[in-house]
Amino acid sequence: MTSIGGAEMVDWNLAVATATRFVRPGPDVSRDEARAVVAELRRHAKASEEHVREYTRMIPEGAEPRDTPVLVVDRAGWVKANVAGFRELLRPLLDKMQERRSGTPGGAVFGAVGGKVTGVELGMLLSFLASRVLGQYETFAPGTRDLPAGEPSGNGGNGGGRLLLVAPNIVHVERELEVEPHDFRLWVALHEETHRTQFTGVPWLRDHLESEIQSFLGETEMDPMTVLERLREAAQSLVGARPEGEQDEGGPTIVEIVQTPAQREILGRLTAVMSLLEGHADFVMDGVGPAVVPSVAEIREKFQQRRARGASRLDLALRKLLGLDAKLRQYRDGERFVRAVVEEVGMAGFNRVWTSPNTLPTKAEIAKPADWIARVHSKGEGAP
């Protein structure tokens, strides 16, 4: 990986070690129970493929999209997979930072120390997230012996994609909510399988998303002092955060801290795409749910309540800083967009959204679905 004088800019191994050391232990289950959970999640993932394809009609009958593996992992497995994904996605940015820092006095020493510090910080961040993620479609993940990925897309990239289901977290949440375990596991699988279908069924989506992310990273200010100053401002804003329970839509996230004007434009487009993908997955899981998940209404109600509340003041502060509250808004706003469009023009009409990058909704259109309908349907944009 990127290094200065033999020292990595980010000590990835230290990040994994730190995260796995500090991550919370999973729920108490016997070995036989754990095996049963893993086997059931694999069955649900397989069954979800047919349910999602039939409901969304994204993949033409008889067509076979690019296959990607489904992996049932523990919290440490999730950490390792995400470190591999970060390493691949951030490679161009870290290369750019290396070029800038290699010519500065003391750059090698700063790189050696900074790599360790950044590795610990990334590890602590992942330890916080590792106990909260139920599932994830890793779009850019490179395959390894322990964590295989699908075949790379046509652009020759390393990431072929894989679906992760985090078994201990799913068991933890189903117990916390006191819902029927078999129904909850299938419900989660439906959401994650929708993401898998989005990326395997829309050939250009992965490359488009990666291009936007790399453009965002390419605009990043390389001056470390500027980044530190913005982090300090963010920390000060958290010190003055509102009491627990009060609504606060303001305050910077980690992504917003390092934004330039050009990045704000890119982030607006990324926000719209992520709102679409998350909202579509929520819409599908609830649309399929009544036919195959008998207790879907109870699960949705309890899960929404869980999403909306934070555990502690620290948890709320971290959620704000990491942008997790923004992600919750993406679920909500995106699902409203998808529902409104499907009600107006049907599933086939909604599926025009997958025609090309030009038919993706803008951030403003996510809030006003009628504007997207008018642009794409009234003008015939994206029509076959």
mmCIF file of C-alpha atoms in Angstrom:
data_model
loop_
_atom_site.group_PDB
_atom_site.id
_atom_site.type_symbol
_atom_site.label_atom_id
_atom_site.label_comp_id
_atom_site.label_asym_id
_atom_site.label_seq_id
_atom_site.Cartn_x
_atom_site.Cartn_y
_atom_site.Cartn_z
ATOM 1 C CA MET A 1 0.000 0.000 0.000
ATOM 2 C CA THR A 2 0.972 3.678 -0.144
ATOM 3 C CA SER A 3 4.011 4.315 2.049
ATOM 4 C CA ILE A 4 6.599 6.938 2.816
ATOM 5 C CA GLY A 5 10.064 5.680 3.685
ATOM 6 C CA GLY A 6 8.573 2.205 4.159
ATOM 7 C CA ALA A 7 5.824 3.426 6.505
ATOM 8 C CA GLU A 8 2.214 3.137 5.381
ATOM 9 C CA MET A 9 0.057 6.259 5.343
ATOM 10 C CA VAL A 10 -2.567 4.146 7.093
ATOM 11 C CA ASP A 11 -1.535 1.117 9.133
ATOM 12 C CA TRP A 12 -4.324 -1.145 7.907
ATOM 13 C CA ASN A 13 -3.268 -4.119 10.005
ATOM 14 C CA LEU A 14 -3.344 -1.955 13.122
ATOM 15 C CA ALA A 15 -6.817 -0.742 12.139
ATOM 16 C CA VAL A 16 -8.062 -4.340 12.002
ATOM 17 C CA ALA A 17 -6.351 -5.256 15.262
ATOM 18 C CA THR A 18 -7.734 -2.202 17.060
ATOM 19 C CA ALA A 19 -11.277 -2.728 15.823
ATOM 20 C CA THR A 20 -11.376 -6.415 16.674
ATOM 21 C CA ARG A 21 -9.942 -5.711 20.133
ATOM 22 C CA PHE A 22 -12.450 -3.030 21.089
ATOM 23 C CA VAL A 23 -15.605 -4.204 19.306
ATOM 24 C CA ARG A 24 -18.374 -5.260 21.672
ATOM 25 C CA PRO A 25 -18.897 -8.991 22.148
ATOM 26 C CA GLY A 26 -21.838 -10.476 20.289
ATOM 27 C CA PRO A 27 -24.929 -12.037 21.859
ATOM 28 C CA ASP A 28 -24.583 -15.233 23.856
ATOM 29 C CA VAL A 29 -25.348 -18.185 21.570
ATOM 30 C CA SER A 30 -24.228 -21.798 21.570
ATOM 31 C CA ARG A 31 -22.156 -23.223 18.727
ATOM 32 C CA ASP A 32 -25.158 -25.159 17.440
ATOM 33 C CA GLU A 33 -27.348 -22.040 17.566
ATOM 34 C CA ALA A 34 -24.731 -20.055 15.677
ATOM 35 C CA ARG A 35 -24.528 -22.689 12.952
ATOM 36 C CA ALA A 36 -28.308 -22.721 12.638
ATOM 37 C CA VAL A 37 -28.424 -18.922 12.293
ATOM 38 C CA VAL A 38 -25.740 -18.947 9.587
ATOM 39 C CA ALA A 39 -27.506 -21.700 7.642
ATOM 40 C CA GLU A 40 -30.854 -19.913 7.837
ATOM 41 C CA LEU A 41 -29.412 -16.581 6.701
ATOM 42 C CA ARG A 42 -27.877 -18.296 3.686
ATOM 43 C CA ARG A 43 -31.248 -19.868 2.827
ATOM 44 C CA HIS A 44 -33.009 -16.531 3.215
ATOM 45 C CA ALA A 45 -30.428 -14.805 1.029
ATOM 46 C CA LYS A 46 -31.007 -17.354 -1.719
ATOM 47 C CA ALA A 47 -34.807 -17.120 -1.433
ATOM 48 C CA SER A 48 -34.620 -13.318 -1.479
ATOM 49 C CA GLU A 49 -33.088 -13.312 -4.956
ATOM 50 C CA GLU A 50 -36.306 -14.617 -6.522
ATOM 51 C CA HIS A 51 -38.564 -12.449 -4.376
ATOM 52 C CA VAL A 52 -36.677 -9.237 -5.176
ATOM 53 C CA ARG A 53 -36.339 -9.932 -8.906
ATOM 54 C CA GLU A 54 -40.033 -10.756 -9.238
ATOM 55 C CA TYR A 55 -41.113 -7.646 -7.351
ATOM 56 C CA THR A 56 -38.710 -5.083 -8.854
ATOM 57 C CA ARG A 57 -38.656 -6.427 -12.440
ATOM 58 C CA MET A 58 -35.208 -4.845 -12.791
ATOM 59 C CA ILE A 59 -33.706 -7.911 -14.469
ATOM 60 C CA PRO A 60 -35.364 -9.079 -17.719
ATOM 61 C CA GLU A 61 -36.711 -12.604 -17.710
ATOM 62 C CA GLY A 62 -34.051 -15.076 -18.797
ATOM 63 C CA ALA A 63 -31.193 -12.649 -18.167
ATOM 64 C CA GLU A 64 -28.434 -13.621 -15.751
ATOM 65 C CA PRO A 65 -26.737 -10.671 -14.043
ATOM 66 C CA ARG A 66 -23.132 -10.779 -12.850
ATOM 67 C CA ASP A 67 -22.976 -13.053 -9.815
ATOM 68 C CA THR A 68 -21.552 -11.931 -6.469
ATOM 69 C CA PRO A 69 -21.108 -14.043 -3.336
ATOM 70 C CA VAL A 70 -23.204 -13.857 -0.166
ATOM 71 C CA LEU A 71 -21.105 -14.112 3.012
ATOM 72 C CA VAL A 72 -22.434 -14.558 6.537
ATOM 73 C CA VAL A 73 -19.805 -13.000 8.834
ATOM 74 C CA ASP A 74 -19.182 -12.090 12.455
ATOM 75 C CA ARG A 75 -18.170 -8.608 13.613
ATOM 76 C CA ALA A 76 -14.455 -9.245 13.047
ATOM 77 C CA GLY A 77 -15.215 -10.481 9.531
ATOM 78 C CA TRP A 78 -17.157 -7.308 8.801
ATOM 79 C CA VAL A 79 -14.203 -5.232 10.005
ATOM 80 C CA LYS A 80 -11.724 -7.082 7.772
ATOM 81 C CA ALA A 81 -13.988 -6.758 4.753
ATOM 82 C CA ASN A 82 -14.469 -3.024 5.249
ATOM 83 C CA VAL A 83 -10.781 -2.338 5.808
ATOM 84 C CA ALA A 84 -10.094 -4.082 2.488
ATOM 85 C CA GLY A 85 -12.765 -1.944 0.823
ATOM 86 C CA PHE A 86 -11.435 1.304 2.329
ATOM 87 C CA ARG A 87 -7.914 0.391 1.278
ATOM 88 C CA GLU A 88 -8.969 -0.073 -2.324
ATOM 89 C CA LEU A 89 -11.233 2.974 -2.532
ATOM 90 C CA LEU A 90 -8.789 5.356 -0.867
ATOM 91 C CA ARG A 91 -5.731 4.207 -2.832
ATOM 92 C CA PRO A 92 -5.768 7.151 -5.335
ATOM 93 C CA LEU A 93 -6.197 9.719 -2.547
ATOM 94 C CA LEU A 94 -3.394 8.255 -0.448
ATOM 95 C CA ASP A 95 -1.121 8.118 -3.481
ATOM 96 C CA LYS A 96 -1.793 11.800 -4.018
ATOM 97 C CA MET A 97 -1.031 12.567 -0.368
ATOM 98 C CA GLN A 98 2.207 10.600 -0.628
ATOM 99 C CA GLU A 99 3.383 12.665 -3.572
ATOM 100 C CA ARG A 100 2.672 15.880 -1.713
ATOM 101 C CA ARG A 101 4.215 14.831 1.592
ATOM 102 C CA SER A 102 7.316 13.038 0.245
ATOM 103 C CA GLY A 103 8.989 16.340 -0.606
ATOM 104 C CA THR A 104 8.408 18.007 2.760
ATOM 105 C CA PRO A 105 11.012 17.956 5.580
ATOM 106 C CA GLY A 106 10.228 15.260 8.107
ATOM 107 C CA GLY A 107 7.699 13.668 5.778
ATOM 108 C CA ALA A 108 8.966 10.140 6.401
ATOM 109 C CA VAL A 109 8.743 10.529 10.186
ATOM 110 C CA PHE A 110 5.294 12.098 9.955
ATOM 111 C CA GLY A 111 4.193 9.254 7.693
ATOM 112 C CA ALA A 112 5.428 6.582 10.103
ATOM 113 C CA VAL A 113 3.735 8.128 13.136
ATOM 114 C CA GLY A 114 0.673 9.264 11.237
ATOM 115 C CA GLY A 115 0.079 5.798 9.810
ATOM 116 C CA LYS A 116 -0.105 4.316 13.297
ATOM 117 C CA VAL A 117 -2.338 7.082 14.612
ATOM 118 C CA THR A 118 -4.686 6.859 11.639
ATOM 119 C CA GLY A 119 -4.785 3.074 11.939
ATOM 120 C CA VAL A 120 -5.892 3.323 15.570
ATOM 121 C CA GLU A 121 -8.471 6.011 14.777
ATOM 122 C CA LEU A 122 -9.932 4.004 11.889
ATOM 123 C CA GLY A 123 -9.988 0.911 14.088
ATOM 124 C CA MET A 124 -11.916 2.703 16.836
ATOM 125 C CA LEU A 125 -14.408 3.997 14.287
ATOM 126 C CA LEU A 126 -14.944 0.515 12.863
ATOM 127 C CA SER A 127 -15.299 -0.986 16.347
ATOM 128 C CA PHE A 128 -18.191 1.434 16.926
ATOM 129 C CA LEU A 129 -19.886 0.560 13.650
ATOM 130 C CA ALA A 130 -19.211 -3.189 13.671
ATOM 131 C CA SER A 131 -21.884 -3.897 16.282
ATOM 132 C CA ARG A 132 -24.529 -1.831 14.467
ATOM 133 C CA VAL A 133 -24.506 -2.995 10.834
ATOM 134 C CA LEU A 134 -26.961 -5.788 9.989
ATOM 135 C CA GLY A 135 -25.911 -6.247 6.388
ATOM 136 C CA GLN A 136 -24.013 -4.505 3.640
ATOM 137 C CA TYR A 137 -23.436 -4.808 -0.089
ATOM 138 C CA GLU A 138 -19.742 -4.080 -0.604
ATOM 139 C CA THR A 139 -19.575 -2.509 -4.018
ATOM 140 C CA PHE A 140 -15.821 -1.988 -4.321
ATOM 141 C CA ALA A 141 -14.453 -4.872 -2.292
ATOM 142 C CA PRO A 142 -11.414 -6.762 -3.627
ATOM 143 C CA GLY A 143 -11.601 -10.505 -3.178
ATOM 144 C CA THR A 144 -9.336 -12.389 -0.773
ATOM 145 C CA ARG A 145 -8.980 -16.050 0.135
ATOM 146 C CA ASP A 146 -11.123 -15.599 3.261
ATOM 147 C CA LEU A 147 -13.479 -13.008 1.796
ATOM 148 C CA PRO A 148 -14.211 -13.748 -1.888
ATOM 149 C CA ALA A 149 -15.807 -11.176 -4.172
ATOM 150 C CA GLY A 150 -17.474 -11.294 -7.565
ATOM 151 C CA GLU A 151 -15.701 -10.938 -10.867
ATOM 152 C CA PRO A 152 -14.472 -7.375 -11.556
ATOM 153 C CA SER A 153 -16.648 -5.196 -13.767
ATOM 154 C CA GLY A 154 -15.695 -4.272 -17.295
ATOM 155 C CA ASN A 155 -13.510 -1.327 -16.233
ATOM 156 C CA GLY A 156 -10.831 -3.698 -14.980
ATOM 157 C CA GLY A 157 -11.207 -2.630 -11.335
ATOM 158 C CA ASN A 158 -10.414 -4.914 -8.421
ATOM 159 C CA GLY A 159 -13.757 -4.700 -6.675
ATOM 160 C CA GLY A 160 -16.305 -7.229 -7.841
ATOM 161 C CA GLY A 161 -18.833 -6.855 -5.036
ATOM 162 C CA ARG A 162 -20.116 -9.128 -2.263
ATOM 163 C CA LEU A 163 -23.052 -9.206 0.124
ATOM 164 C CA LEU A 164 -22.343 -9.389 3.851
ATOM 165 C CA LEU A 165 -24.866 -10.459 6.497
ATOM 166 C CA VAL A 166 -23.577 -9.836 10.037
ATOM 167 C CA ALA A 167 -25.061 -12.728 12.004
ATOM 168 C CA PRO A 168 -24.417 -11.588 15.621
ATOM 169 C CA ASN A 169 -25.911 -8.154 14.969
ATOM 170 C CA ILE A 170 -29.033 -9.625 13.398
ATOM 171 C CA VAL A 171 -29.513 -11.922 16.404
ATOM 172 C CA HIS A 172 -28.895 -9.026 18.799
ATOM 173 C CA VAL A 173 -31.508 -6.804 17.190
ATOM 174 C CA GLU A 174 -34.179 -9.507 16.833
ATOM 175 C CA ARG A 175 -33.809 -10.217 20.564
ATOM 176 C CA GLU A 176 -33.827 -6.532 21.479
ATOM 177 C CA LEU A 177 -37.003 -5.907 19.466
ATOM 178 C CA GLU A 178 -38.601 -9.188 20.586
ATOM 179 C CA VAL A 179 -39.703 -10.070 17.068
ATOM 180 C CA GLU A 180 -40.068 -13.461 15.371
ATOM 181 C CA PRO A 181 -36.467 -14.429 14.462
ATOM 182 C CA HIS A 182 -37.179 -16.250 11.201
ATOM 183 C CA ASP A 183 -39.297 -13.365 9.895
ATOM 184 C CA PHE A 184 -36.729 -10.747 10.913
ATOM 185 C CA ARG A 185 -33.857 -12.591 9.245
ATOM 186 C CA LEU A 186 -35.739 -12.850 5.971
ATOM 187 C CA TRP A 187 -36.784 -9.195 6.207
ATOM 188 C CA VAL A 188 -33.152 -8.110 6.565
ATOM 189 C CA ALA A 189 -32.105 -10.394 3.703
ATOM 190 C CA LEU A 190 -34.707 -8.785 1.427
ATOM 191 C CA HIS A 191 -33.255 -5.312 2.041
ATOM 192 C CA GLU A 192 -29.670 -6.381 1.393
ATOM 193 C CA GLU A 193 -30.573 -8.509 -1.627
ATOM 194 C CA THR A 194 -32.212 -5.435 -3.155
ATOM 195 C CA HIS A 195 -28.840 -3.661 -2.997
ATOM 196 C CA ARG A 196 -27.197 -6.681 -4.586
ATOM 197 C CA THR A 197 -29.789 -6.625 -7.377
ATOM 198 C CA GLN A 198 -29.271 -2.889 -7.917
ATOM 199 C CA PHE A 199 -25.568 -3.301 -8.610
ATOM 200 C CA THR A 200 -25.630 -6.626 -10.441
ATOM 201 C CA GLY A 201 -28.671 -5.684 -12.531
ATOM 202 C CA VAL A 202 -27.549 -2.164 -13.529
ATOM 203 C CA PRO A 203 -24.160 -2.577 -15.280
ATOM 204 C CA TRP A 204 -23.143 1.095 -15.204
ATOM 205 C CA LEU A 205 -24.107 1.870 -11.596
ATOM 206 C CA ARG A 206 -20.914 0.708 -9.883
ATOM 207 C CA ASP A 207 -18.590 2.594 -12.243
ATOM 208 C CA HIS A 208 -20.723 5.734 -11.995
ATOM 209 C CA LEU A 209 -20.676 5.666 -8.205
ATOM 210 C CA GLU A 210 -16.941 5.033 -8.078
ATOM 211 C CA SER A 211 -16.319 7.900 -10.500
ATOM 212 C CA GLU A 212 -18.299 10.289 -8.302
ATOM 213 C CA ILE A 213 -16.481 9.146 -5.152
ATOM 214 C CA GLN A 214 -13.072 9.479 -6.777
ATOM 215 C CA SER A 215 -14.001 12.956 -8.010
ATOM 216 C CA PHE A 216 -14.990 13.857 -4.453
ATOM 217 C CA LEU A 217 -11.716 12.504 -3.057
ATOM 218 C CA GLY A 218 -9.737 14.185 -5.829
ATOM 219 C CA GLU A 219 -11.020 17.577 -4.663
ATOM 220 C CA THR A 220 -9.926 16.948 -1.077
ATOM 221 C CA GLU A 221 -7.721 19.654 0.415
ATOM 222 C CA MET A 222 -4.351 18.108 1.151
ATOM 223 C CA ASP A 223 -3.281 20.595 3.840
ATOM 224 C CA PRO A 224 -3.346 18.603 7.109
ATOM 225 C CA MET A 225 -3.642 21.758 9.220
ATOM 226 C CA THR A 226 -6.848 22.735 7.411
ATOM 227 C CA VAL A 227 -8.354 19.332 8.079
ATOM 228 C CA LEU A 228 -7.302 19.474 11.756
ATOM 229 C CA GLU A 229 -8.828 22.926 12.141
ATOM 230 C CA ARG A 230 -12.146 21.744 10.729
ATOM 231 C CA LEU A 231 -12.096 18.679 12.967
ATOM 232 C CA ARG A 232 -11.498 20.977 15.945
ATOM 233 C CA GLU A 233 -14.485 23.105 14.928
ATOM 234 C CA ALA A 234 -16.606 19.965 14.670
ATOM 235 C CA ALA A 235 -15.519 18.828 18.122
ATOM 236 C CA GLN A 236 -16.426 22.219 19.569
ATOM 237 C CA SER A 237 -19.861 22.025 17.968
ATOM 238 C CA LEU A 238 -20.400 18.636 19.611
ATOM 239 C CA VAL A 239 -19.483 20.036 23.022
ATOM 240 C CA GLY A 240 -22.366 22.455 22.649
ATOM 241 C CA ALA A 241 -24.781 19.829 21.321
ATOM 242 C CA ARG A 242 -28.410 19.972 22.342
ATOM 243 C CA PRO A 243 -29.695 17.843 25.208
ATOM 244 C CA GLU A 244 -30.659 14.287 24.401
ATOM 245 C CA GLY A 245 -34.041 14.007 22.750
ATOM 246 C CA GLU A 246 -34.074 17.435 21.070
ATOM 247 C CA GLN A 247 -34.044 17.563 17.289
ATOM 248 C CA ASP A 248 -31.043 19.125 15.598
ATOM 249 C CA GLU A 249 -30.701 18.965 11.823
ATOM 250 C CA GLY A 250 -27.521 21.085 11.871
ATOM 251 C CA GLY A 251 -23.908 20.361 12.761
ATOM 252 C CA PRO A 252 -21.151 19.059 10.507
ATOM 253 C CA THR A 253 -20.442 15.416 9.713
ATOM 254 C CA ILE A 254 -16.996 13.995 8.986
ATOM 255 C CA VAL A 255 -17.719 14.260 5.254
ATOM 256 C CA GLU A 256 -18.945 17.853 5.533
ATOM 257 C CA ILE A 257 -15.903 18.908 7.553
ATOM 258 C CA VAL A 258 -13.538 18.572 4.597
ATOM 259 C CA GLN A 259 -15.786 19.893 1.860
ATOM 260 C CA THR A 260 -14.744 22.337 -0.823
ATOM 261 C CA PRO A 261 -17.348 24.061 -3.056
ATOM 262 C CA ALA A 262 -16.735 21.484 -5.793
ATOM 263 C CA GLN A 263 -17.166 18.685 -3.275
ATOM 264 C CA ARG A 264 -20.515 20.089 -2.158
ATOM 265 C CA GLU A 265 -21.825 19.670 -5.705
ATOM 266 C CA ILE A 266 -20.537 16.111 -5.945
ATOM 267 C CA LEU A 267 -21.869 15.286 -2.487
ATOM 268 C CA GLY A 268 -25.300 16.516 -3.527
ATOM 269 C CA ARG A 269 -25.319 14.009 -6.386
ATOM 270 C CA LEU A 270 -23.996 11.229 -4.151
ATOM 271 C CA THR A 271 -26.633 11.977 -1.541
ATOM 272 C CA ALA A 272 -29.357 11.680 -4.160
ATOM 273 C CA VAL A 273 -28.027 8.331 -5.403
ATOM 274 C CA MET A 274 -27.664 6.911 -1.894
ATOM 275 C CA SER A 275 -31.152 8.116 -0.974
ATOM 276 C CA LEU A 276 -32.489 6.351 -4.054
ATOM 277 C CA LEU A 277 -30.665 3.085 -3.295
ATOM 278 C CA GLU A 278 -31.556 2.982 0.405
ATOM 279 C CA GLY A 279 -35.135 4.106 -0.140
ATOM 280 C CA HIS A 280 -35.631 1.578 -2.921
ATOM 281 C CA ALA A 281 -34.346 -1.214 -0.651
ATOM 282 C CA ASP A 282 -36.745 -0.183 2.130
ATOM 283 C CA PHE A 283 -39.629 0.038 -0.345
ATOM 284 C CA VAL A 284 -38.902 -3.429 -1.724
ATOM 285 C CA MET A 285 -38.459 -5.121 1.654
ATOM 286 C CA ASP A 286 -41.834 -3.785 2.769
ATOM 287 C CA GLY A 287 -43.460 -4.485 -0.596
ATOM 288 C CA VAL A 288 -42.361 -8.106 -0.657
ATOM 289 C CA GLY A 289 -42.798 -8.488 3.084
ATOM 290 C CA PRO A 290 -46.552 -9.092 3.446
ATOM 291 C CA ALA A 291 -46.420 -12.102 1.134
ATOM 292 C CA VAL A 292 -43.448 -13.851 2.750
ATOM 293 C CA VAL A 293 -42.915 -12.230 6.186
ATOM 294 C CA PRO A 294 -46.107 -12.656 8.251
ATOM 295 C CA SER A 295 -45.072 -10.222 11.016
ATOM 296 C CA VAL A 296 -43.658 -7.533 8.716
ATOM 297 C CA ALA A 297 -45.888 -4.755 10.109
ATOM 298 C CA GLU A 298 -44.716 -5.385 13.672
ATOM 299 C CA ILE A 299 -41.084 -5.620 12.579
ATOM 300 C CA ARG A 300 -41.236 -2.359 10.623
ATOM 301 C CA GLU A 301 -42.875 -0.437 13.469
ATOM 302 C CA LYS A 302 -40.382 -1.612 16.077
ATOM 303 C CA PHE A 303 -37.405 -1.168 13.761
ATOM 304 C CA GLN A 304 -38.392 2.382 12.874
ATOM 305 C CA GLN A 305 -38.618 3.226 16.553
ATOM 306 C CA ARG A 306 -35.166 1.761 17.083
ATOM 307 C CA ARG A 307 -33.711 3.764 14.168
ATOM 308 C CA ALA A 308 -35.125 6.994 15.518
ATOM 309 C CA ARG A 309 -33.718 6.819 19.027
ATOM 310 C CA GLY A 310 -30.129 7.114 20.210
ATOM 311 C CA ALA A 311 -28.758 5.235 23.170
ATOM 312 C CA SER A 312 -26.723 7.906 24.949
ATOM 313 C CA ARG A 313 -25.385 11.410 24.535
ATOM 314 C CA LEU A 314 -22.102 9.976 23.258
ATOM 315 C CA ASP A 315 -23.958 7.754 20.809
ATOM 316 C CA LEU A 316 -25.962 10.723 19.548
ATOM 317 C CA ALA A 317 -22.801 12.813 19.132
ATOM 318 C CA LEU A 318 -21.062 10.035 17.214
ATOM 319 C CA ARG A 319 -24.106 9.500 15.032
ATOM 320 C CA LYS A 320 -24.075 13.181 14.123
ATOM 321 C CA LEU A 321 -20.336 13.381 13.498
ATOM 322 C CA LEU A 322 -20.259 10.197 11.408
ATOM 323 C CA GLY A 323 -23.276 11.255 9.377
ATOM 324 C CA LEU A 324 -25.452 8.356 10.561
ATOM 325 C CA ASP A 325 -28.390 10.689 11.122
ATOM 326 C CA ALA A 326 -28.051 11.800 7.511
ATOM 327 C CA LYS A 327 -28.178 8.145 6.483
ATOM 328 C CA LEU A 328 -31.450 7.739 8.382
ATOM 329 C CA ARG A 329 -32.872 10.667 6.433
ATOM 330 C CA GLN A 330 -31.746 8.939 3.224
ATOM 331 C CA TYR A 331 -33.850 5.899 4.096
ATOM 332 C CA ARG A 332 -36.866 8.081 4.815
ATOM 333 C CA ASP A 333 -36.607 10.529 1.908
ATOM 334 C CA GLY A 334 -35.610 7.880 -0.616
ATOM 335 C CA GLU A 335 -38.471 5.578 0.326
ATOM 336 C CA ARG A 336 -40.947 8.452 -0.065
ATOM 337 C CA PHE A 337 -39.520 9.220 -3.514
ATOM 338 C CA VAL A 338 -39.780 5.611 -4.702
ATOM 339 C CA ARG A 339 -43.285 5.172 -3.310
ATOM 340 C CA ALA A 340 -44.546 8.384 -4.890
ATOM 341 C CA VAL A 341 -43.094 7.530 -8.307
ATOM 342 C CA VAL A 342 -44.389 3.940 -8.303
ATOM 343 C CA GLU A 343 -47.868 5.139 -7.298
ATOM 344 C CA GLU A 344 -47.864 7.622 -10.174
ATOM 345 C CA VAL A 345 -46.218 5.710 -13.057
ATOM 346 C CA GLY A 346 -45.978 2.095 -11.855
ATOM 347 C CA MET A 347 -42.921 -0.095 -11.330
ATOM 348 C CA ALA A 348 -41.999 -0.091 -15.015
ATOM 349 C CA GLY A 349 -42.141 3.700 -15.035
ATOM 350 C CA PHE A 350 -40.000 3.899 -11.919
ATOM 351 C CA ASN A 351 -37.439 1.535 -13.432
ATOM 352 C CA ARG A 352 -36.530 4.192 -15.983
ATOM 353 C CA VAL A 353 -34.365 5.526 -13.155
ATOM 354 C CA TRP A 354 -31.868 2.746 -13.957
ATOM 355 C CA THR A 355 -31.508 3.696 -17.652
ATOM 356 C CA SER A 356 -28.413 5.904 -17.338
ATOM 357 C CA PRO A 357 -26.768 8.421 -14.990
ATOM 358 C CA ASN A 358 -28.927 11.092 -16.649
ATOM 359 C CA THR A 359 -32.122 9.490 -15.357
ATOM 360 C CA LEU A 360 -30.980 9.327 -11.731
ATOM 361 C CA PRO A 361 -32.886 11.804 -9.539
ATOM 362 C CA THR A 362 -31.203 14.947 -8.312
ATOM 363 C CA LYS A 363 -31.188 15.835 -4.637
ATOM 364 C CA ALA A 364 -34.005 18.323 -5.294
ATOM 365 C CA GLU A 365 -36.024 15.686 -7.175
ATOM 366 C CA ILE A 366 -35.731 13.255 -4.261
ATOM 367 C CA ALA A 367 -37.692 15.828 -2.260
ATOM 368 C CA LYS A 368 -40.077 16.529 -5.181
ATOM 369 C CA PRO A 369 -40.751 13.267 -7.074
ATOM 370 C CA ALA A 370 -43.161 15.015 -9.425
ATOM 371 C CA ASP A 371 -40.241 16.975 -10.860
ATOM 372 C CA TRP A 372 -38.386 13.758 -11.698
ATOM 373 C CA ILE A 373 -41.524 12.315 -13.311
ATOM 374 C CA ALA A 374 -41.958 15.458 -15.371
ATOM 375 C CA ARG A 375 -38.331 15.445 -16.510
ATOM 376 C CA VAL A 376 -37.974 11.757 -17.300
ATOM 377 C CA HIS A 377 -41.481 10.841 -18.443
ATOM 378 C CA SER A 378 -42.941 13.992 -19.931
ATOM 379 C CA LYS A 379 -39.875 14.529 -22.098
ATOM 380 C CA GLY A 380 -39.434 10.839 -22.756
ATOM 381 C CA GLU A 381 -35.910 10.838 -21.321
ATOM 382 C CA GLY A 382 -34.700 7.335 -20.659
ATOM 383 C CA ALA A 383 -37.487 5.723 -22.679
ATOM 384 C CA PRO A 384 -36.542 2.466 -24.414
#
